[in-house]
């Protein structure tokens, strides 16, 4: 089960990049702005994650600061889904993230 949670966690991280990219494309009003937002939104999330959350990062934060960064990234993904009128999917995502994070603490996967 622990390996399953780690795999789920990876999928959640990747889904954040995809959803933020889709959201970025939708908020752009011109082709150039669509491309810019579709690149910038997931790149910003990846920068935050890679700098402060990734296990091999030299600047990895300790909890609760690391948890706060994770919640910013996953919260942004959830908000992007809501902005794209995918409220049901956003609710499911929020629930799955909450369960996965809880299990990470319970199973000392932090």
mmCIF file of C-alpha atoms in Angstrom:
data_model
loop_
_atom_site.group_PDB
_atom_site.id
_atom_site.type_symbol
_atom_site.label_atom_id
_atom_site.label_comp_id
_atom_site.label_asym_id
_atom_site.label_seq_id
_atom_site.Cartn_x
_atom_site.Cartn_y
_atom_site.Cartn_z
ATOM 1 C CA UNK A 1 0.000 0.000 0.000
ATOM 2 C CA UNK A 2 2.851 2.400 0.734
ATOM 3 C CA UNK A 3 4.288 1.963 -2.753
ATOM 4 C CA UNK A 4 0.812 2.540 -4.169
ATOM 5 C CA UNK A 5 0.561 5.813 -2.262
ATOM 6 C CA UNK A 6 3.959 6.902 -3.562
ATOM 7 C CA UNK A 7 2.861 6.105 -7.123
ATOM 8 C CA UNK A 8 -0.394 7.993 -6.549
ATOM 9 C CA UNK A 9 1.578 10.936 -5.231
ATOM 10 C CA UNK A 10 3.672 11.003 -8.419
ATOM 11 C CA UNK A 11 0.506 10.933 -10.546
ATOM 12 C CA UNK A 12 -0.936 13.806 -8.508
ATOM 13 C CA UNK A 13 2.232 15.828 -9.096
ATOM 14 C CA UNK A 14 2.075 15.178 -12.844
ATOM 15 C CA UNK A 15 -1.642 15.966 -12.987
ATOM 16 C CA UNK A 16 -0.913 19.365 -11.430
ATOM 17 C CA UNK A 17 1.411 20.194 -14.314
ATOM 18 C CA UNK A 18 -1.113 19.040 -16.921
ATOM 19 C CA UNK A 19 -4.080 20.842 -15.359
ATOM 20 C CA UNK A 20 -2.149 24.071 -14.856
ATOM 21 C CA UNK A 21 -1.010 23.917 -18.483
ATOM 22 C CA UNK A 22 -4.578 23.417 -19.698
ATOM 23 C CA UNK A 23 -5.785 26.250 -17.503
ATOM 24 C CA UNK A 24 -3.018 28.498 -18.820
ATOM 25 C CA UNK A 25 -4.090 27.764 -22.383
ATOM 26 C CA UNK A 26 -7.715 28.603 -21.584
ATOM 27 C CA UNK A 27 -7.038 31.926 -19.868
ATOM 28 C CA UNK A 28 -4.953 33.279 -22.717
ATOM 29 C CA UNK A 29 -6.803 35.564 -25.116
ATOM 30 C CA UNK A 30 -4.329 35.378 -27.990
ATOM 31 C CA UNK A 31 -2.256 32.506 -29.266
ATOM 32 C CA UNK A 32 0.890 34.043 -27.822
ATOM 33 C CA UNK A 33 -0.677 34.540 -24.392
ATOM 34 C CA UNK A 34 -2.159 31.035 -24.483
ATOM 35 C CA UNK A 35 1.257 29.539 -25.141
ATOM 36 C CA UNK A 36 2.899 31.780 -22.535
ATOM 37 C CA UNK A 37 0.382 30.925 -19.799
ATOM 38 C CA UNK A 38 0.360 27.232 -20.749
ATOM 39 C CA UNK A 39 4.123 27.161 -20.233
ATOM 40 C CA UNK A 40 4.426 29.567 -17.291
ATOM 41 C CA UNK A 41 1.775 28.067 -14.997
ATOM 42 C CA UNK A 42 3.173 24.517 -14.865
ATOM 43 C CA UNK A 43 6.748 25.838 -14.952
ATOM 44 C CA UNK A 44 6.052 27.913 -11.844
ATOM 45 C CA UNK A 45 4.586 24.913 -10.055
ATOM 46 C CA UNK A 46 7.528 22.741 -11.115
ATOM 47 C CA UNK A 47 9.969 25.381 -9.875
ATOM 48 C CA UNK A 48 8.277 25.548 -6.472
ATOM 49 C CA UNK A 49 8.109 21.765 -6.209
ATOM 50 C CA UNK A 50 11.609 21.099 -7.447
ATOM 51 C CA UNK A 51 13.143 23.700 -5.168
ATOM 52 C CA UNK A 52 11.310 23.093 -1.903
ATOM 53 C CA UNK A 53 9.471 19.757 -2.020
ATOM 54 C CA UNK A 54 11.439 17.286 -4.162
ATOM 55 C CA UNK A 55 13.179 14.605 -2.069
ATOM 56 C CA UNK A 56 16.616 15.259 -3.598
ATOM 57 C CA UNK A 57 16.409 19.040 -3.454
ATOM 58 C CA UNK A 58 19.266 20.741 -1.625
ATOM 59 C CA UNK A 59 16.772 23.347 -0.374
ATOM 60 C CA UNK A 60 14.028 20.931 0.670
ATOM 61 C CA UNK A 61 11.850 22.457 3.345
ATOM 62 C CA UNK A 62 10.820 20.715 6.526
ATOM 63 C CA UNK A 63 7.193 20.440 7.564
ATOM 64 C CA UNK A 64 5.058 22.481 8.051
ATOM 65 C CA UNK A 65 6.618 24.780 5.419
ATOM 66 C CA UNK A 66 6.919 21.936 2.887
ATOM 67 C CA UNK A 67 3.285 21.007 3.453
ATOM 68 C CA UNK A 68 2.329 24.630 2.782
ATOM 69 C CA UNK A 69 4.109 24.582 -0.597
ATOM 70 C CA UNK A 70 2.428 21.282 -1.480
ATOM 71 C CA UNK A 71 -0.959 22.742 -0.588
ATOM 72 C CA UNK A 72 -0.253 25.800 -2.753
ATOM 73 C CA UNK A 73 0.519 23.591 -5.770
ATOM 74 C CA UNK A 74 -2.383 21.187 -5.266
ATOM 75 C CA UNK A 75 -4.691 24.056 -4.306
ATOM 76 C CA UNK A 76 -3.755 25.862 -7.515
ATOM 77 C CA UNK A 77 -4.558 22.721 -9.478
ATOM 78 C CA UNK A 78 -7.922 22.450 -7.740
ATOM 79 C CA UNK A 79 -8.688 26.132 -8.347
ATOM 80 C CA UNK A 80 -7.726 25.745 -12.009
ATOM 81 C CA UNK A 81 -10.187 22.864 -12.365
ATOM 82 C CA UNK A 82 -12.935 24.976 -10.780
ATOM 83 C CA UNK A 83 -12.079 27.859 -13.125
ATOM 84 C CA UNK A 84 -12.479 25.435 -16.042
ATOM 85 C CA UNK A 85 -15.943 24.411 -14.743
ATOM 86 C CA UNK A 86 -14.707 21.000 -13.596
ATOM 87 C CA UNK A 87 -16.048 21.333 -10.046
ATOM 88 C CA UNK A 88 -16.737 17.625 -9.588
ATOM 89 C CA UNK A 89 -13.251 16.704 -10.730
ATOM 90 C CA UNK A 90 -11.816 19.394 -8.445
ATOM 91 C CA UNK A 91 -13.663 17.903 -5.467
ATOM 92 C CA UNK A 92 -12.406 14.409 -6.273
ATOM 93 C CA UNK A 93 -8.865 15.720 -6.672
ATOM 94 C CA UNK A 94 -9.011 17.550 -3.335
ATOM 95 C CA UNK A 95 -10.244 14.399 -1.599
ATOM 96 C CA UNK A 96 -7.548 12.203 -3.167
ATOM 97 C CA UNK A 97 -4.831 14.724 -2.274
ATOM 98 C CA UNK A 98 -6.093 14.892 1.321
ATOM 99 C CA UNK A 99 -6.121 11.100 1.669
ATOM 100 C CA UNK A 100 -2.683 10.732 0.086
ATOM 101 C CA UNK A 101 -1.132 13.439 2.266
ATOM 102 C CA UNK A 102 -2.712 11.946 5.377
ATOM 103 C CA UNK A 103 -1.330 8.514 4.530
ATOM 104 C CA UNK A 104 2.103 10.022 3.918
ATOM 105 C CA UNK A 105 2.122 11.332 7.480
ATOM 106 C CA UNK A 106 0.669 8.137 8.973
ATOM 107 C CA UNK A 107 3.168 5.916 7.129
ATOM 108 C CA UNK A 108 6.138 8.262 7.668
ATOM 109 C CA UNK A 109 6.614 8.815 3.938
ATOM 110 C CA UNK A 110 7.641 12.418 4.462
#
